[in-house]
Amino acid sequence: MWRASVLTIFPDMFPGPLGLSLAGRALAQGGWALETVDPRDHATDRHRSVDDTPAGGGPGMVMRVDVLARAVDAAAPEGDTRPRLLMTPRGTPLTQKRVRELSAGEGVVIVCGRFEGVDDRLVAARGLEEVSVGDVVLSGGEVGALVLLDACVRLLPGVMGHPESGTEESFSAGLLEYPQYTRPQSFEGMEIPAILTGGDHAKVARWRREQAEVATRARRPDLWAAYRAAHDGSATKGE
Protein backbone atom coordinates (compact mmCIF):
# COMPACT_ATOMS: atom_id res chain seq x y z
CA MET A 1 0.00 0.00 0.00
CA TRP A 2 1.20 3.51 -0.85
CA ARG A 3 1.77 5.34 2.45
CA ALA A 4 2.09 9.05 3.15
CA SER A 5 3.42 10.36 6.47
CA VAL A 6 3.12 14.11 7.00
CA LEU A 7 5.02 15.95 9.74
CA THR A 8 3.00 19.01 10.67
CA ILE A 9 2.16 21.08 13.73
CA PHE A 10 -1.36 21.36 12.27
CA PRO A 11 -2.45 17.72 11.86
CA ASP A 12 -6.10 18.76 11.64
CA MET A 13 -5.37 20.13 8.16
CA PHE A 14 -5.27 16.51 6.94
CA PRO A 15 -6.79 14.78 5.11
CA GLY A 16 -8.65 18.00 4.23
CA PRO A 17 -9.52 17.91 0.52
CA LEU A 18 -7.75 14.56 0.25
CA GLY A 19 -10.70 13.09 2.14
CA LEU A 20 -13.05 13.97 -0.72
CA SER A 21 -13.66 12.84 -4.29
CA LEU A 22 -11.36 10.21 -5.85
CA ALA A 23 -8.56 10.53 -3.29
CA GLY A 24 -11.02 10.34 -0.41
CA ARG A 25 -12.77 7.28 -1.76
CA ALA A 26 -9.44 5.53 -2.32
CA LEU A 27 -8.35 6.47 1.20
CA ALA A 28 -11.55 5.08 2.72
CA GLN A 29 -11.24 1.87 0.68
CA GLY A 30 -7.62 1.28 1.71
CA GLY A 31 -6.08 2.18 -1.63
CA TRP A 32 -3.54 4.35 0.16
CA ALA A 33 -2.79 5.38 3.74
CA LEU A 34 -2.21 8.74 5.40
CA GLU A 35 -0.80 9.48 8.83
CA THR A 36 0.22 12.73 10.50
CA VAL A 37 3.04 13.19 12.98
CA ASP A 38 3.01 16.28 15.18
CA PRO A 39 6.59 17.45 15.92
CA ARG A 40 5.32 18.92 19.18
CA ASP A 41 4.96 15.36 20.45
CA HIS A 42 8.73 15.07 20.17
CA ALA A 43 9.62 18.26 22.04
CA THR A 44 11.27 17.91 25.44
CA ASP A 45 10.07 21.00 27.32
CA ARG A 46 6.74 21.51 29.03
CA HIS A 47 5.69 24.05 26.40
CA ARG A 48 6.22 21.49 23.59
CA SER A 49 8.38 24.00 21.73
CA VAL A 50 9.35 23.27 18.14
CA ASP A 51 11.04 26.57 17.26
CA ASP A 52 13.60 29.11 18.45
CA THR A 53 15.09 32.44 17.39
CA PRO A 54 17.25 32.50 14.24
CA ALA A 55 21.01 32.27 14.68
CA GLY A 56 22.55 35.57 13.66
CA GLY A 57 19.40 37.50 14.48
CA GLY A 58 16.45 38.55 12.39
CA PRO A 59 12.67 38.33 12.52
CA GLY A 60 10.53 35.30 13.13
CA MET A 61 11.36 31.85 14.42
CA VAL A 62 13.06 28.75 12.99
CA MET A 63 11.95 25.15 13.51
CA ARG A 64 14.48 23.21 15.61
CA VAL A 65 16.57 20.47 14.04
CA ASP A 66 16.59 18.21 17.10
CA VAL A 67 12.82 18.15 17.50
CA LEU A 68 12.18 17.65 13.79
CA ALA A 69 14.84 14.94 13.53
CA ARG A 70 13.09 12.94 16.26
CA ALA A 71 9.78 13.39 14.46
CA VAL A 72 11.30 12.19 11.17
CA ASP A 73 12.80 9.17 12.92
CA ALA A 74 9.42 8.32 14.41
CA ALA A 75 7.66 8.61 11.05
CA ALA A 76 10.33 6.79 9.07
CA PRO A 77 12.41 4.47 11.26
CA GLU A 78 15.46 2.64 9.99
CA GLY A 79 14.58 0.49 7.00
CA ASP A 80 11.86 2.81 5.70
CA THR A 81 12.97 3.59 2.15
CA ARG A 82 10.29 6.14 1.26
CA PRO A 83 11.62 9.47 -0.06
CA ARG A 84 11.80 12.17 2.62
CA LEU A 85 10.57 15.50 1.28
CA LEU A 86 10.70 19.03 2.67
CA MET A 87 8.17 21.48 1.25
CA THR A 88 9.99 24.78 0.77
CA PRO A 89 10.08 27.61 -1.81
CA ARG A 90 13.84 26.95 -2.04
CA GLY A 91 13.20 23.47 -3.38
CA THR A 92 13.32 21.95 -6.84
CA PRO A 93 10.07 22.70 -8.70
CA LEU A 94 7.66 19.77 -8.60
CA THR A 95 7.03 18.25 -12.03
CA GLN A 96 4.68 15.62 -13.37
CA LYS A 97 7.72 13.43 -14.05
CA ARG A 98 8.70 13.53 -10.36
CA VAL A 99 5.08 12.92 -9.33
CA ARG A 100 4.98 9.78 -11.47
CA GLU A 101 8.20 8.56 -9.90
CA LEU A 102 6.85 9.15 -6.39
CA SER A 103 3.49 7.53 -7.11
CA ALA A 104 5.26 4.44 -8.46
CA GLY A 105 7.11 3.94 -5.17
CA GLU A 106 6.07 2.93 -1.66
CA GLY A 107 4.93 6.38 -0.57
CA VAL A 108 6.43 9.57 0.86
CA VAL A 109 7.42 11.22 4.12
CA ILE A 110 6.74 14.96 4.00
CA VAL A 111 8.08 17.60 6.39
CA CYS A 112 5.98 20.76 6.52
CA GLY A 113 7.96 23.80 7.58
CA ARG A 114 6.51 26.82 9.37
CA PHE A 115 7.62 30.24 10.57
CA GLU A 116 10.90 31.27 8.84
CA GLY A 117 11.59 27.67 7.84
CA VAL A 118 13.54 24.76 9.32
CA ASP A 119 17.09 24.53 10.61
CA ASP A 120 19.09 23.73 7.46
CA ARG A 121 21.02 20.98 9.20
CA LEU A 122 17.90 18.81 9.07
CA VAL A 123 18.20 18.51 5.28
CA ALA A 124 21.61 16.85 5.46
CA ALA A 125 21.03 15.00 8.73
CA ARG A 126 17.93 13.20 7.49
CA GLY A 127 18.48 13.23 3.73
CA LEU A 128 15.58 15.47 2.80
CA GLU A 129 14.68 16.30 -0.80
CA GLU A 130 13.60 19.95 -0.97
CA VAL A 131 10.48 20.41 -3.11
CA SER A 132 8.65 23.56 -4.24
CA VAL A 133 5.15 23.78 -5.73
CA GLY A 134 5.74 27.23 -7.21
CA ASP A 135 7.55 30.53 -6.95
CA VAL A 136 5.37 31.66 -4.07
CA VAL A 137 5.71 31.81 -0.28
CA LEU A 138 2.96 30.08 1.70
CA SER A 139 2.19 30.22 5.42
CA GLY A 140 3.56 26.70 5.77
CA GLY A 141 4.32 23.50 3.93
CA GLU A 142 0.91 21.93 4.50
CA VAL A 143 -0.79 23.38 1.41
CA GLY A 144 2.16 22.32 -0.72
CA ALA A 145 1.98 18.84 0.81
CA LEU A 146 -1.70 18.60 -0.12
CA VAL A 147 -0.85 19.55 -3.70
CA LEU A 148 1.90 16.95 -3.93
CA LEU A 149 -0.21 14.21 -2.37
CA ASP A 150 -3.19 14.92 -4.61
CA ALA A 151 -0.97 14.75 -7.68
CA CYS A 152 0.49 11.41 -6.56
CA VAL A 153 -2.65 9.72 -5.29
CA ARG A 154 -4.65 10.30 -8.47
CA LEU A 155 -2.05 8.23 -10.35
CA LEU A 156 -2.27 5.23 -8.05
CA PRO A 157 -3.83 2.12 -9.62
CA GLY A 158 -7.61 2.16 -9.47
CA VAL A 159 -8.00 5.73 -8.22
CA MET A 160 -9.06 7.28 -11.54
CA GLY A 161 -11.96 5.66 -13.32
CA HIS A 162 -10.36 5.65 -16.78
CA PRO A 163 -6.74 4.48 -17.07
CA GLU A 164 -6.04 6.92 -19.92
CA SER A 165 -7.04 9.89 -17.75
CA GLY A 166 -3.52 10.00 -16.35
CA THR A 167 -1.77 9.81 -19.70
CA GLU A 168 -3.68 12.26 -21.89
CA GLU A 169 -3.27 15.41 -19.82
CA SER A 170 -0.94 18.37 -19.35
CA PHE A 171 2.77 17.50 -19.06
CA SER A 172 2.24 13.80 -19.88
CA ALA A 173 3.99 14.24 -23.23
CA GLY A 174 5.92 17.39 -22.36
CA LEU A 175 3.07 19.61 -23.56
CA LEU A 176 0.10 21.39 -22.06
CA GLU A 177 -3.20 19.62 -22.62
CA TYR A 178 -5.33 20.34 -25.66
CA PRO A 179 -8.64 22.23 -25.12
CA GLN A 180 -11.66 20.18 -24.05
CA TYR A 181 -15.34 20.57 -24.99
CA THR A 182 -18.68 18.96 -24.20
CA ARG A 183 -22.37 19.64 -24.76
CA PRO A 184 -24.11 21.88 -25.65
CA GLN A 185 -22.85 22.04 -29.24
CA SER A 186 -23.41 25.80 -29.35
CA PHE A 187 -22.93 28.28 -26.49
CA GLU A 188 -23.38 32.05 -26.93
CA GLY A 189 -22.44 31.78 -30.58
CA MET A 190 -19.37 29.60 -29.95
CA GLU A 191 -19.36 26.14 -31.51
CA ILE A 192 -17.48 22.96 -30.63
CA PRO A 193 -14.82 22.56 -33.35
CA ALA A 194 -16.38 20.48 -36.12
CA ILE A 195 -13.39 18.15 -36.32
CA LEU A 196 -14.25 16.80 -32.84
CA THR A 197 -17.71 15.70 -33.88
CA GLY A 198 -16.87 14.30 -37.32
CA GLY A 199 -16.03 10.78 -36.16
CA ASP A 200 -12.53 10.63 -37.69
CA HIS A 201 -10.34 9.57 -34.75
CA ALA A 202 -7.07 10.05 -36.61
CA LYS A 203 -7.98 13.65 -37.44
CA VAL A 204 -9.08 14.23 -33.84
CA ALA A 205 -5.75 12.93 -32.52
CA ARG A 206 -3.81 15.11 -34.97
CA TRP A 207 -5.89 18.19 -34.07
CA ARG A 208 -5.39 17.61 -30.36
CA ARG A 209 -1.62 17.32 -30.76
CA GLU A 210 -1.54 20.51 -32.84
CA GLN A 211 -3.61 22.40 -30.26
CA ALA A 212 -1.40 21.14 -27.44
CA GLU A 213 1.64 22.44 -29.28
CA VAL A 214 -0.01 25.81 -29.94
CA ALA A 215 -0.99 26.22 -26.27
CA THR A 216 2.45 25.20 -25.01
CA ARG A 217 4.29 27.49 -27.42
CA ALA A 218 2.12 30.48 -26.43
CA ARG A 219 1.81 29.92 -22.68
CA ARG A 220 4.93 28.02 -21.61
CA PRO A 221 7.91 28.82 -23.84
CA ASP A 222 10.15 26.99 -21.35
CA LEU A 223 8.23 23.74 -21.86
CA TRP A 224 8.08 24.32 -25.60
CA ALA A 225 11.86 24.75 -25.83
CA ALA A 226 12.41 21.54 -23.87
CA TYR A 227 9.87 19.69 -26.02
CA ARG A 228 11.47 20.82 -29.27
CA ALA A 229 14.94 20.00 -28.00
CA ALA A 230 13.82 16.50 -27.04
CA HIS A 231 12.07 15.83 -30.35
CA ASP A 232 14.37 17.33 -32.97
CA GLY A 233 17.56 18.25 -31.10
CA SER A 234 16.95 21.96 -31.40
CA ALA A 235 14.81 24.31 -29.34
CA THR A 236 14.55 26.70 -32.29
CA LYS A 237 14.43 24.48 -35.38
CA GLY A 238 11.47 25.29 -37.58
CA GLU A 239 10.52 28.38 -35.59
Tab-separated table of C-alpha atoms in Angstrom:
chain	number	residue	atom	x	y	z
A	1	MET	CA	0.000	0.000	0.000
A	2	TRP	CA	1.204	3.510	-0.851
A	3	ARG	CA	1.770	5.336	2.455
A	4	ALA	CA	2.092	9.050	3.153
A	5	SER	CA	3.421	10.357	6.471
A	6	VAL	CA	3.122	14.108	7.002
A	7	LEU	CA	5.020	15.950	9.742
A	8	THR	CA	2.999	19.014	10.672
A	9	ILE	CA	2.159	21.081	13.729
A	10	PHE	CA	-1.362	21.363	12.274
A	11	PRO	CA	-2.447	17.722	11.864
A	12	ASP	CA	-6.105	18.764	11.642
A	13	MET	CA	-5.371	20.128	8.156
A	14	PHE	CA	-5.271	16.508	6.944
A	15	PRO	CA	-6.786	14.783	5.110
A	16	GLY	CA	-8.648	18.000	4.231
A	17	PRO	CA	-9.516	17.912	0.523
A	18	LEU	CA	-7.751	14.562	0.248
A	19	GLY	CA	-10.698	13.090	2.145
A	20	LEU	CA	-13.049	13.971	-0.717
A	21	SER	CA	-13.661	12.841	-4.293
A	22	LEU	CA	-11.364	10.212	-5.846
A	23	ALA	CA	-8.556	10.525	-3.291
A	24	GLY	CA	-11.020	10.339	-0.408
A	25	ARG	CA	-12.770	7.282	-1.760
A	26	ALA	CA	-9.444	5.530	-2.322
A	27	LEU	CA	-8.347	6.473	1.203
A	28	ALA	CA	-11.551	5.077	2.715
A	29	GLN	CA	-11.237	1.873	0.684
A	30	GLY	CA	-7.623	1.279	1.712
A	31	GLY	CA	-6.076	2.178	-1.626
A	32	TRP	CA	-3.539	4.349	0.161
A	33	ALA	CA	-2.791	5.381	3.741
A	34	LEU	CA	-2.212	8.743	5.397
A	35	GLU	CA	-0.801	9.485	8.827
A	36	THR	CA	0.225	12.734	10.504
A	37	VAL	CA	3.042	13.189	12.979
A	38	ASP	CA	3.007	16.284	15.182
A	39	PRO	CA	6.589	17.451	15.917
A	40	ARG	CA	5.318	18.924	19.177
A	41	ASP	CA	4.957	15.359	20.451
A	42	HIS	CA	8.732	15.070	20.170
A	43	ALA	CA	9.623	18.258	22.042
A	44	THR	CA	11.269	17.909	25.444
A	45	ASP	CA	10.073	20.997	27.324
A	46	ARG	CA	6.742	21.505	29.030
A	47	HIS	CA	5.688	24.054	26.402
A	48	ARG	CA	6.221	21.487	23.593
A	49	SER	CA	8.382	23.995	21.732
A	50	VAL	CA	9.345	23.274	18.141
A	51	ASP	CA	11.040	26.573	17.255
A	52	ASP	CA	13.603	29.108	18.449
A	53	THR	CA	15.089	32.437	17.391
A	54	PRO	CA	17.246	32.504	14.236
A	55	ALA	CA	21.006	32.265	14.678
A	56	GLY	CA	22.547	35.566	13.657
A	57	GLY	CA	19.397	37.499	14.484
A	58	GLY	CA	16.449	38.552	12.389
A	59	PRO	CA	12.667	38.333	12.524
A	60	GLY	CA	10.534	35.295	13.131
A	61	MET	CA	11.364	31.845	14.421
A	62	VAL	CA	13.063	28.753	12.989
A	63	MET	CA	11.954	25.152	13.512
A	64	ARG	CA	14.478	23.207	15.605
A	65	VAL	CA	16.574	20.473	14.042
A	66	ASP	CA	16.595	18.208	17.103
A	67	VAL	CA	12.816	18.154	17.500
A	68	LEU	CA	12.182	17.655	13.791
A	69	ALA	CA	14.837	14.944	13.535
A	70	ARG	CA	13.093	12.943	16.259
A	71	ALA	CA	9.781	13.385	14.456
A	72	VAL	CA	11.297	12.190	11.165
A	73	ASP	CA	12.805	9.168	12.923
A	74	ALA	CA	9.422	8.319	14.407
A	75	ALA	CA	7.655	8.612	11.045
A	76	ALA	CA	10.335	6.793	9.068
A	77	PRO	CA	12.409	4.467	11.262
A	78	GLU	CA	15.462	2.639	9.994
A	79	GLY	CA	14.581	0.486	7.003
A	80	ASP	CA	11.855	2.814	5.702
A	81	THR	CA	12.970	3.589	2.146
A	82	ARG	CA	10.287	6.138	1.265
A	83	PRO	CA	11.623	9.474	-0.057
A	84	ARG	CA	11.800	12.169	2.617
A	85	LEU	CA	10.568	15.497	1.281
A	86	LEU	CA	10.696	19.033	2.673
A	87	MET	CA	8.167	21.481	1.248
A	88	THR	CA	9.994	24.783	0.769
A	89	PRO	CA	10.081	27.611	-1.813
A	90	ARG	CA	13.837	26.948	-2.035
A	91	GLY	CA	13.200	23.471	-3.380
A	92	THR	CA	13.320	21.946	-6.839
A	93	PRO	CA	10.067	22.695	-8.702
A	94	LEU	CA	7.664	19.769	-8.603
A	95	THR	CA	7.032	18.253	-12.032
A	96	GLN	CA	4.681	15.623	-13.372
A	97	LYS	CA	7.718	13.429	-14.050
A	98	ARG	CA	8.702	13.532	-10.363
A	99	VAL	CA	5.083	12.925	-9.329
A	100	ARG	CA	4.983	9.781	-11.474
A	101	GLU	CA	8.203	8.559	-9.896
A	102	LEU	CA	6.854	9.153	-6.387
A	103	SER	CA	3.487	7.531	-7.112
A	104	ALA	CA	5.261	4.444	-8.459
A	105	GLY	CA	7.107	3.944	-5.165
A	106	GLU	CA	6.073	2.927	-1.661
A	107	GLY	CA	4.928	6.382	-0.572
A	108	VAL	CA	6.435	9.573	0.862
A	109	VAL	CA	7.417	11.223	4.117
A	110	ILE	CA	6.739	14.964	4.000
A	111	VAL	CA	8.076	17.595	6.390
A	112	CYS	CA	5.979	20.762	6.521
A	113	GLY	CA	7.959	23.802	7.585
A	114	ARG	CA	6.510	26.819	9.366
A	115	PHE	CA	7.623	30.244	10.570
A	116	GLU	CA	10.902	31.273	8.837
A	117	GLY	CA	11.593	27.667	7.837
A	118	VAL	CA	13.541	24.758	9.316
A	119	ASP	CA	17.094	24.535	10.606
A	120	ASP	CA	19.086	23.734	7.461
A	121	ARG	CA	21.022	20.976	9.202
A	122	LEU	CA	17.903	18.813	9.069
A	123	VAL	CA	18.201	18.509	5.278
A	124	ALA	CA	21.614	16.846	5.464
A	125	ALA	CA	21.028	14.997	8.731
A	126	ARG	CA	17.928	13.197	7.491
A	127	GLY	CA	18.480	13.228	3.727
A	128	LEU	CA	15.580	15.467	2.796
A	129	GLU	CA	14.679	16.298	-0.801
A	130	GLU	CA	13.603	19.950	-0.974
A	131	VAL	CA	10.484	20.413	-3.107
A	132	SER	CA	8.646	23.556	-4.242
A	133	VAL	CA	5.152	23.783	-5.727
A	134	GLY	CA	5.743	27.226	-7.212
A	135	ASP	CA	7.546	30.535	-6.954
A	136	VAL	CA	5.366	31.661	-4.070
A	137	VAL	CA	5.709	31.808	-0.284
A	138	LEU	CA	2.956	30.082	1.696
A	139	SER	CA	2.194	30.220	5.417
A	140	GLY	CA	3.563	26.703	5.771
A	141	GLY	CA	4.317	23.505	3.927
A	142	GLU	CA	0.906	21.930	4.496
A	143	VAL	CA	-0.792	23.380	1.412
A	144	GLY	CA	2.156	22.315	-0.718
A	145	ALA	CA	1.982	18.842	0.811
A	146	LEU	CA	-1.697	18.599	-0.117
A	147	VAL	CA	-0.853	19.550	-3.701
A	148	LEU	CA	1.902	16.951	-3.927
A	149	LEU	CA	-0.211	14.213	-2.375
A	150	ASP	CA	-3.193	14.920	-4.607
A	151	ALA	CA	-0.970	14.754	-7.683
A	152	CYS	CA	0.492	11.413	-6.559
A	153	VAL	CA	-2.654	9.722	-5.294
A	154	ARG	CA	-4.647	10.299	-8.473
A	155	LEU	CA	-2.051	8.230	-10.351
A	156	LEU	CA	-2.268	5.231	-8.048
A	157	PRO	CA	-3.828	2.122	-9.620
A	158	GLY	CA	-7.615	2.156	-9.466
A	159	VAL	CA	-8.002	5.734	-8.223
A	160	MET	CA	-9.056	7.280	-11.542
A	161	GLY	CA	-11.963	5.655	-13.322
A	162	HIS	CA	-10.362	5.647	-16.778
A	163	PRO	CA	-6.741	4.476	-17.069
A	164	GLU	CA	-6.044	6.917	-19.919
A	165	SER	CA	-7.039	9.887	-17.747
A	166	GLY	CA	-3.524	10.002	-16.353
A	167	THR	CA	-1.771	9.806	-19.702
A	168	GLU	CA	-3.684	12.257	-21.888
A	169	GLU	CA	-3.266	15.410	-19.818
A	170	SER	CA	-0.944	18.366	-19.348
A	171	PHE	CA	2.767	17.502	-19.060
A	172	SER	CA	2.241	13.800	-19.875
A	173	ALA	CA	3.992	14.241	-23.231
A	174	GLY	CA	5.923	17.387	-22.360
A	175	LEU	CA	3.072	19.606	-23.563
A	176	LEU	CA	0.098	21.385	-22.056
A	177	GLU	CA	-3.202	19.618	-22.621
A	178	TYR	CA	-5.328	20.341	-25.657
A	179	PRO	CA	-8.643	22.232	-25.117
A	180	GLN	CA	-11.655	20.185	-24.046
A	181	TYR	CA	-15.339	20.572	-24.993
A	182	THR	CA	-18.678	18.958	-24.195
A	183	ARG	CA	-22.370	19.639	-24.759
A	184	PRO	CA	-24.105	21.876	-25.654
A	185	GLN	CA	-22.849	22.040	-29.240
A	186	SER	CA	-23.413	25.802	-29.351
A	187	PHE	CA	-22.927	28.279	-26.491
A	188	GLU	CA	-23.382	32.051	-26.933
A	189	GLY	CA	-22.439	31.778	-30.584
A	190	MET	CA	-19.371	29.603	-29.951
A	191	GLU	CA	-19.362	26.137	-31.506
A	192	ILE	CA	-17.482	22.955	-30.626
A	193	PRO	CA	-14.818	22.562	-33.354
A	194	ALA	CA	-16.381	20.481	-36.119
A	195	ILE	CA	-13.391	18.152	-36.316
A	196	LEU	CA	-14.252	16.798	-32.844
A	197	THR	CA	-17.709	15.697	-33.884
A	198	GLY	CA	-16.866	14.304	-37.322
A	199	GLY	CA	-16.028	10.784	-36.159
A	200	ASP	CA	-12.526	10.633	-37.691
A	201	HIS	CA	-10.340	9.574	-34.750
A	202	ALA	CA	-7.070	10.055	-36.606
A	203	LYS	CA	-7.982	13.652	-37.437
A	204	VAL	CA	-9.078	14.232	-33.842
A	205	ALA	CA	-5.748	12.932	-32.519
A	206	ARG	CA	-3.810	15.114	-34.967
A	207	TRP	CA	-5.890	18.194	-34.070
A	208	ARG	CA	-5.385	17.609	-30.359
A	209	ARG	CA	-1.622	17.322	-30.761
A	210	GLU	CA	-1.536	20.513	-32.838
A	211	GLN	CA	-3.610	22.396	-30.257
A	212	ALA	CA	-1.402	21.138	-27.436
A	213	GLU	CA	1.643	22.441	-29.278
A	214	VAL	CA	-0.009	25.812	-29.945
A	215	ALA	CA	-0.987	26.224	-26.271
A	216	THR	CA	2.447	25.205	-25.009
A	217	ARG	CA	4.290	27.486	-27.418
A	218	ALA	CA	2.122	30.475	-26.429
A	219	ARG	CA	1.813	29.916	-22.678
A	220	ARG	CA	4.929	28.016	-21.615
A	221	PRO	CA	7.913	28.820	-23.842
A	222	ASP	CA	10.145	26.992	-21.352
A	223	LEU	CA	8.226	23.743	-21.860
A	224	TRP	CA	8.078	24.322	-25.602
A	225	ALA	CA	11.856	24.748	-25.833
A	226	ALA	CA	12.411	21.538	-23.869
A	227	TYR	CA	9.866	19.686	-26.017
A	228	ARG	CA	11.470	20.818	-29.274
A	229	ALA	CA	14.942	20.004	-28.003
A	230	ALA	CA	13.822	16.497	-27.044
A	231	HIS	CA	12.072	15.831	-30.353
A	232	ASP	CA	14.372	17.330	-32.969
A	233	GLY	CA	17.557	18.245	-31.105
A	234	SER	CA	16.954	21.961	-31.395
A	235	ALA	CA	14.809	24.312	-29.337
A	236	THR	CA	14.552	26.702	-32.289
A	237	LYS	CA	14.433	24.478	-35.381
A	238	GLY	CA	11.465	25.287	-37.579
A	239	GLU	CA	10.520	28.382	-35.592
